[in-house]
Coordinates of C-alpha atoms and ligand atoms in Angstrom, one line a residue:
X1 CA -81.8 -30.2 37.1
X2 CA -84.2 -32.7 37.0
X3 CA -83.0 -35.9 39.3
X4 CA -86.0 -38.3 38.9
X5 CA -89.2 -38.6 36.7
X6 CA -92.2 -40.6 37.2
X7 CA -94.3 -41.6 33.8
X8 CA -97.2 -44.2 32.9
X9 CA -95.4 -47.2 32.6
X10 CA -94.1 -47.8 29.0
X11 CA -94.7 -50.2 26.0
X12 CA -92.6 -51.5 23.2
X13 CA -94.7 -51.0 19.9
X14 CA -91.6 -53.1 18.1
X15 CA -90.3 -56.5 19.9
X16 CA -88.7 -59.7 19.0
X17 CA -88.9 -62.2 21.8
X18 CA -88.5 -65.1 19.8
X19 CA -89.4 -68.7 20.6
X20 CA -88.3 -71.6 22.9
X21 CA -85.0 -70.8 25.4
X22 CA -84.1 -67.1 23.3
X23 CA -87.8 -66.5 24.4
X24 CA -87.5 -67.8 27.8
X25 CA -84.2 -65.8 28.4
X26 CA -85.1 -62.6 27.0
X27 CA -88.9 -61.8 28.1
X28 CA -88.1 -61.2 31.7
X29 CA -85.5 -58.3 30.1
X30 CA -89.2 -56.7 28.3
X31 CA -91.3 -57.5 31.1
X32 CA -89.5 -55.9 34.3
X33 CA -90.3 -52.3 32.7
X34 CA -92.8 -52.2 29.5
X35 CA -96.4 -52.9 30.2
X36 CA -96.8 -54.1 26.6
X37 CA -95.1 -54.4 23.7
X38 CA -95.8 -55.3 19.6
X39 CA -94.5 -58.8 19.0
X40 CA -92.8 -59.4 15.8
X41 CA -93.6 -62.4 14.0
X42 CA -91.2 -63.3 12.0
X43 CA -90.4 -66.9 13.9
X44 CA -89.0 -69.7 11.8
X45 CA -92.0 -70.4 10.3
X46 CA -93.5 -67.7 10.6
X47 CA -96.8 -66.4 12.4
X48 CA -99.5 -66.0 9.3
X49 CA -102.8 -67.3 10.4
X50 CA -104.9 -66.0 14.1
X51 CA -104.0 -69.9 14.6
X52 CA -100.5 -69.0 14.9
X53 CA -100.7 -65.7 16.4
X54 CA -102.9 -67.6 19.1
X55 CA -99.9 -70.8 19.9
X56 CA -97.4 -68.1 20.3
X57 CA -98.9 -66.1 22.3
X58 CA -99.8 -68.9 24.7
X59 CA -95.7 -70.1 24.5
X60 CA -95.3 -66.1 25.6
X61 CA -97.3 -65.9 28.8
X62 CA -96.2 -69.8 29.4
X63 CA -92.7 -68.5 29.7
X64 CA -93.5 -65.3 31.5
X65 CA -91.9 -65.1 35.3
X66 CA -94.6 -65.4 38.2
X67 CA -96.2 -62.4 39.1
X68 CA -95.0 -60.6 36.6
X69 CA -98.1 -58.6 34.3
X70 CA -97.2 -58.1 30.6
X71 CA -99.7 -57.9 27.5
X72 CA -97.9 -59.0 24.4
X73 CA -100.3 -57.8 21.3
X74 CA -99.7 -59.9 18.6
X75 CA -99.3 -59.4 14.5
X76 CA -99.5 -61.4 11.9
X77 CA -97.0 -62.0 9.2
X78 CA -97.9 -60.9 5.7
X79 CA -97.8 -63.6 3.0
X80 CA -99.3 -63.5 -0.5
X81 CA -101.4 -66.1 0.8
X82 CA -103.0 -64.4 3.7
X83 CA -106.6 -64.7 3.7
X84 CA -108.2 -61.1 4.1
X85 CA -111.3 -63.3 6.2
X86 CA -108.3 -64.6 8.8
X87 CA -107.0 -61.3 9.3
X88 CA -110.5 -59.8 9.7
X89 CA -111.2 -63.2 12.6
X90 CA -107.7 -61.8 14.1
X91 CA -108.6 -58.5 14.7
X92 CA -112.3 -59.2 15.7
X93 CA -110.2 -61.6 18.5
X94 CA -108.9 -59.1 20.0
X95 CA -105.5 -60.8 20.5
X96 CA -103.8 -59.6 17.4
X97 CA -103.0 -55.7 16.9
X98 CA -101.4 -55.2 13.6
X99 CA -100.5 -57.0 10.2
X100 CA -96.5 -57.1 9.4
X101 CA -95.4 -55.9 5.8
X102 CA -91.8 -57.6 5.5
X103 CA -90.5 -57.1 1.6
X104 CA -89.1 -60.4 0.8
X105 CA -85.2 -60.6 1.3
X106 CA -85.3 -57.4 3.6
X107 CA -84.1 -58.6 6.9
X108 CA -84.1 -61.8 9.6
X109 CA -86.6 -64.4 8.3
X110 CA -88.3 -62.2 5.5
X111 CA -88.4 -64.6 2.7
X112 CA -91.8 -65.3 3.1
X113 CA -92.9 -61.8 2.5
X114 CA -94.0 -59.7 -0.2
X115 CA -93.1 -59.8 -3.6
X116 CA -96.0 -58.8 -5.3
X117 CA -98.3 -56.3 -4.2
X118 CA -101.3 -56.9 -6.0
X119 CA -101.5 -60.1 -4.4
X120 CA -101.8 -58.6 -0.8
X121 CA -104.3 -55.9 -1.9
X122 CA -107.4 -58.0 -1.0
X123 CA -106.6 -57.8 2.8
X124 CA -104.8 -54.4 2.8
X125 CA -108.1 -52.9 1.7
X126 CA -109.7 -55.2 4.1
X127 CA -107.7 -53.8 7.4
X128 CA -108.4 -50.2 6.1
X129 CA -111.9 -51.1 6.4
X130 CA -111.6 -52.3 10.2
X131 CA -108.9 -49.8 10.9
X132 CA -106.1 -52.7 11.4
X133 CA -102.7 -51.1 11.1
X134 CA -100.4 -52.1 8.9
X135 CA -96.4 -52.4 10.5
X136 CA -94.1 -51.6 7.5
X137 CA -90.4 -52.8 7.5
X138 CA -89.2 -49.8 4.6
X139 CA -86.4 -50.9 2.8
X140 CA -86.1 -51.9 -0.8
X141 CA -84.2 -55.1 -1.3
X142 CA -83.1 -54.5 -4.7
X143 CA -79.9 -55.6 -4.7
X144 CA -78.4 -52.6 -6.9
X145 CA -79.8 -50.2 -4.4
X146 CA -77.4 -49.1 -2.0
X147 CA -78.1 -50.5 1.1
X148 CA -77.9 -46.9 3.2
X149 CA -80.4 -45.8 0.5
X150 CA -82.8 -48.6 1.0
X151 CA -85.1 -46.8 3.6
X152 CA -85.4 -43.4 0.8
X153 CA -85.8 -45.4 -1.8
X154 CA -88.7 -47.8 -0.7
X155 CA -91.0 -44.5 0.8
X156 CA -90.8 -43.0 -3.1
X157 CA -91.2 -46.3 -5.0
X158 CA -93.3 -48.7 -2.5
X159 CA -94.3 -46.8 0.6
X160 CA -96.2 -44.0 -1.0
X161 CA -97.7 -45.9 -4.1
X162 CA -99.3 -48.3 -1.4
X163 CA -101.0 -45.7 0.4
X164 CA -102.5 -43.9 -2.2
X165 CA -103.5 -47.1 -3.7
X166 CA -105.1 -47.8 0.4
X167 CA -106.9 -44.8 1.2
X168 CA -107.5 -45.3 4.7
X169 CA -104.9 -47.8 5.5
X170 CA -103.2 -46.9 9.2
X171 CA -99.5 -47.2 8.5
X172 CA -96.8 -47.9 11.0
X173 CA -93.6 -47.1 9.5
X174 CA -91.3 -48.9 11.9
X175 CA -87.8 -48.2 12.6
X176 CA -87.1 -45.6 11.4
X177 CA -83.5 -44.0 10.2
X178 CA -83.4 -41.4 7.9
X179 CA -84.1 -37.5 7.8
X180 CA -86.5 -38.6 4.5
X181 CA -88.2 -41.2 7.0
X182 CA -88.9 -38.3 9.6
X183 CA -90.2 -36.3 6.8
X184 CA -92.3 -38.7 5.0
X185 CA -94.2 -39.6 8.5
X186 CA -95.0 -35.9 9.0
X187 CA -96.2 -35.6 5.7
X188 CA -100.0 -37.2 6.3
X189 CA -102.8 -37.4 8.9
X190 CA -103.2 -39.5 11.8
X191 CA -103.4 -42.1 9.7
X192 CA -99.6 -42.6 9.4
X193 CA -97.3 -43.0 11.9
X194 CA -93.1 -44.0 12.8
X195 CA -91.6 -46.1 15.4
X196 CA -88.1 -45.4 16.3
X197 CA -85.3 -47.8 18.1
X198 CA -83.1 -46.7 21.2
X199 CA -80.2 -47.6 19.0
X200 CA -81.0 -45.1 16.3
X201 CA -81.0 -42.6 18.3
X202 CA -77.3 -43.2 19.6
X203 CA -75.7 -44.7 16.7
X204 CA -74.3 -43.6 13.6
X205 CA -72.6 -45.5 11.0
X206 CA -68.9 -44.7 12.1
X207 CA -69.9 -46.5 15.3
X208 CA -70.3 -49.6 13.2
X209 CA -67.8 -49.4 11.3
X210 CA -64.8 -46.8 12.3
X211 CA -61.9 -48.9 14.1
X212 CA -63.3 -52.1 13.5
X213 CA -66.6 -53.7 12.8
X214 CA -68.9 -53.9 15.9
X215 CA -71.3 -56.5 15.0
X216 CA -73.6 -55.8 18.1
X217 CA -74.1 -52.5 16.5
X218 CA -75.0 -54.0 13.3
X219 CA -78.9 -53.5 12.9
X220 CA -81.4 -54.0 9.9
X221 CA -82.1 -51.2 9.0
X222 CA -78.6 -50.2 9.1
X223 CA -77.9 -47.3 11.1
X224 CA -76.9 -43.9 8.5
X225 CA -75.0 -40.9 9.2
X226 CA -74.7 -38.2 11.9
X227 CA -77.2 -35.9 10.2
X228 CA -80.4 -38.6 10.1
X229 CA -79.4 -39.5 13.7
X230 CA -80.2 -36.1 14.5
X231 CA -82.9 -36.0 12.9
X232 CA -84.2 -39.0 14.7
X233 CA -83.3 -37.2 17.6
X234 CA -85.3 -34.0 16.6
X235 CA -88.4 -36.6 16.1
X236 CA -88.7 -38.5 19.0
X237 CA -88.0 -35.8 21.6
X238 CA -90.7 -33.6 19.4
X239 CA -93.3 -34.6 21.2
X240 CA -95.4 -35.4 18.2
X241 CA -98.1 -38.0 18.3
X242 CA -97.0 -39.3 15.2
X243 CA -93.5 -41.0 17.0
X244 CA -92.9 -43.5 19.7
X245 CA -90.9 -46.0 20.9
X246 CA -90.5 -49.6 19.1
X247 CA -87.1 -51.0 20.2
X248 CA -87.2 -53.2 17.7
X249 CA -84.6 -55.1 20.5
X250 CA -83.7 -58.2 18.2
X251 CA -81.5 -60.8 20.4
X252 CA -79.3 -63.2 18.2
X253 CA -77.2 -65.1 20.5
X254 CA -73.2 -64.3 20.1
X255 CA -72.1 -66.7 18.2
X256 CA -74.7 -66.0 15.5
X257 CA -73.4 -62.3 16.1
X258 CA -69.7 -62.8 16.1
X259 CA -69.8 -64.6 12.9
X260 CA -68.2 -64.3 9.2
X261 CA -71.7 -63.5 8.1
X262 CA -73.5 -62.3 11.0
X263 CA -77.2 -61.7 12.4
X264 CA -78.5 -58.4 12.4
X265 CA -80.4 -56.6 15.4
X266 CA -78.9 -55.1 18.9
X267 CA -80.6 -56.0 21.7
X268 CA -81.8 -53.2 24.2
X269 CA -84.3 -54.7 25.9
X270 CA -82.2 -54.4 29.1
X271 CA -81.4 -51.1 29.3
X272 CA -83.5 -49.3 26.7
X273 CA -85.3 -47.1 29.3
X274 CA -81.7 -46.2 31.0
X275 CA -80.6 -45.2 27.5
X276 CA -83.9 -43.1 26.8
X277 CA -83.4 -41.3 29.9
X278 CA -79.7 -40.0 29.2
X279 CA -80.8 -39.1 25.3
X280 CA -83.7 -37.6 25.9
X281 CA -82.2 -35.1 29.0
X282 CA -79.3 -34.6 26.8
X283 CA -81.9 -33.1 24.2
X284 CA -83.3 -30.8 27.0
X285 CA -86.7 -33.2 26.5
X286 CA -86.9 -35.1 29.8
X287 CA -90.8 -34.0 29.8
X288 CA -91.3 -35.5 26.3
X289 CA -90.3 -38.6 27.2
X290 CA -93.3 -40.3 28.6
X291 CA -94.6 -39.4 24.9
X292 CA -92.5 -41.3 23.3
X293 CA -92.5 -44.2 24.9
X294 CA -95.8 -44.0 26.9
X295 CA -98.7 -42.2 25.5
X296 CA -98.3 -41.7 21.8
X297 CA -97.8 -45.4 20.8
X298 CA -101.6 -46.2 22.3
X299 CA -102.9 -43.1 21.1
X300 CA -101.9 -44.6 17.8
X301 CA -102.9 -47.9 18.3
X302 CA -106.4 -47.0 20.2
X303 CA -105.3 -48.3 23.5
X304 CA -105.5 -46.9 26.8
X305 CA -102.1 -45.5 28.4
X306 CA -101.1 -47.6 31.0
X307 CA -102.2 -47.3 34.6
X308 CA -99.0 -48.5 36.7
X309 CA -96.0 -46.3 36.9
X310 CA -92.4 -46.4 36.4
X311 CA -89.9 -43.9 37.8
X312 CA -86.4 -43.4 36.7
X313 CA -83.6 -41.8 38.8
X314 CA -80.6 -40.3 37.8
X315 CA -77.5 -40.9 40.2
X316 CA -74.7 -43.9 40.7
X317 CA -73.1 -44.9 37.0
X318 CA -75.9 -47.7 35.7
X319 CA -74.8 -51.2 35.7
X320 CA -76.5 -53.9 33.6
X321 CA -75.5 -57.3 32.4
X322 CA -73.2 -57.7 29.5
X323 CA -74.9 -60.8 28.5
X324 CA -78.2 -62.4 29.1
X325 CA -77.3 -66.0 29.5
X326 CA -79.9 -68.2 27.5
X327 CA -80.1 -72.1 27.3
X328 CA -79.3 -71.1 23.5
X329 CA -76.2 -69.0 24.7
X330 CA -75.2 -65.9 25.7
X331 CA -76.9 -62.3 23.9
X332 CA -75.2 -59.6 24.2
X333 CA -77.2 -56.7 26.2
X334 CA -76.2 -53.2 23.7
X335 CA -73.4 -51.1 25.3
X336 CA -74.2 -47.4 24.7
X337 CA -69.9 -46.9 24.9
X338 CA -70.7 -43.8 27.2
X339 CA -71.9 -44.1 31.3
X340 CA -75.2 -43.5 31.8
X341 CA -76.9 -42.2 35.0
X342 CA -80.3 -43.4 35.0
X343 CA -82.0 -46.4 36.9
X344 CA -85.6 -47.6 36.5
X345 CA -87.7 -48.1 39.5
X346 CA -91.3 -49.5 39.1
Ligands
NCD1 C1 -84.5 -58.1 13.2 C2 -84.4 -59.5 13.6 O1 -83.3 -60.0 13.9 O2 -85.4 -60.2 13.6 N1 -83.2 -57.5 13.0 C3 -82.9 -56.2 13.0 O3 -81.7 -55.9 12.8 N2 -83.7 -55.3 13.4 C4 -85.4 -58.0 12.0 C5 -85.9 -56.6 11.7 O4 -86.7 -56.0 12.4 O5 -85.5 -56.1 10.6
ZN2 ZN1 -87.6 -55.7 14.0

């Protein structure tokens, strides 16, 4: 039995770290173990231009501990009104990594995304030409679609229309959750490829909602049954270039959680390399690990795998916080609801 495993040191190709005191609360959580990690942008207002992209990132390494090395790659929001010449600037900088495709209405801060494609097709065609990916949040928001067949739905109706309209375009299909998600990013070249949470891979929808509603287990998109779980769980301990690790660790302090209408995301930044450990030696796929979260998210991205190490160790029950208190209030670090045995050492 394997009792300790040493790997490049990971990245996060899926992160919210917010802005002001969430930000300054929850970085050290992504910091102490990931190298570097995709920043989401969808801030209240969102990032759109390299002008924001550039701001934020300064607030990022501002708030960053001493001593602590961590490269947060920025994207860019997607608006109708983004200016294919910006994007091109934001690339060419070297700062920003990827364009974000939120569907308006589809999650957290998304109404400033896409409603009509047409109007984005300008600078889609323009990222295929500099090989800029595209991050894809792939759900439907139709409100008559069912909400666990939101993820389906958008790869047939939005997802695949898009790319044959885009040859060339380099898709990230992020967060993934269905069986149809798995199979849709094995379907092309290396020109497509799927990020997948920790959560996903422990959570089904009974442990949302069978003997009362967890909300910290409540996640956009919403986790589905036992049998996309597994095939989740198939996916990211294949091996596979095509999948890695984006957390998509969304903190939303409690009382936004706890609420009659509550915030989605869980928030794993914590613990998510703990919780890797335990699913991926319960798959028998300890080795494929550093993969998933270490070498097929820059092969993807065209960056090199990271120098530094981490090593994890599996012995004493892990303990972690149950909160991260922020000057905003306390976020609720996800609880797996089984004991895990593996510690991070870096
Ligand atoms: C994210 C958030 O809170 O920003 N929430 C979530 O449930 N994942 C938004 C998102 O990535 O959909
Ligand atoms: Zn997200």
């Amino acid at each position: 039995m394997t009792h300790s495993l040493t790997m490049p040191r990971p990245d996060d190709w899926h992160l919210h770290l917010r802005d002001g005191a969430v930000l300054h609360g929850v970085l050290p959580e992504t910091a102490r173990h990931f190298a570097r990690a995709i920043i989401m942008p969808n801030l209240v207002p969102p990032v759109v231009t390299l002008a924001d992209a550039t701001a934020y990132h300064a607030r990022i390494m501002a708030a960053l501990p001493k001593g602590t090395t961590f490269e947060p790659l920025m994207v860019l929001y997607l608006t109708e009104g983004t200016d294919p010449a910006d994007v091109a600037a934001a690339a060419a900088s070297g700062l920003v990594k990827a364009v974000k495709l939120y569907p308006a209405g589809a999650t957290t801060n998304s109404n400033s995304g896409v409603r009509d494609f047409d109007k984005v097709r300008p600078v889609l065609e323009k990222m295929a030409e500099i090989g800029l990916p595209l991050c894809v949040h792939g759900e439907v928001t139709a409100p008559e679609v069912d909400i666990f067949d939101r993820e389906a739905v958008f790869i047939d109706s939005v997802l695949d229309p898009l790319r044959r309209a885009t040859p060339g375009l380099r898709v990230v299909m992020e967060h993934i959750t269905t069986m149809q998600g798995v199979a849709y990013a094995r379907s092309a070249g290396d020109d497509l490829a799927a990020t997948i949470t920790t959560h996903h891979l422990i959570l089904n929808r009974n442990h949302i909602l069978a003997g009362g509603i967890k909300p910290h287990y409540y996640c956009l998109p919403v986790a589905k049954r036992e049998t996309h779980r597994l095939a989740l769980r198939a996916a990211a301990t294949s091996g596979e270039a095509r999948f890695f690790l984006g957390t998509d660790s969304a903190p939303h302090v409690d009382a936004l959680k706890e609420h009659a209408c509550g915030c989605a995301g869980c928030f794993t930044a914590t613990n998510t390399m703990a919780l890797l450990a335990h699913v991926f030696e319960e798959e028998g796929a300890l080795d494929k690990l550093e993969h998933f979260a270490a070498r097929n998210g820059p092969g993807f991205y065209r960056l090199p795998v990271n120098e530094a190490t981490i090593t994890l160790t599996k012995g004493e029950p892990a303990k972690w916080p149950d909160k991260i208190l922020t000057e905003a209030g306390p976020v609720t670090v996800f609880n797996p609801g089984f004991p895990v045995h593996w510690h991070v050492d870096c």
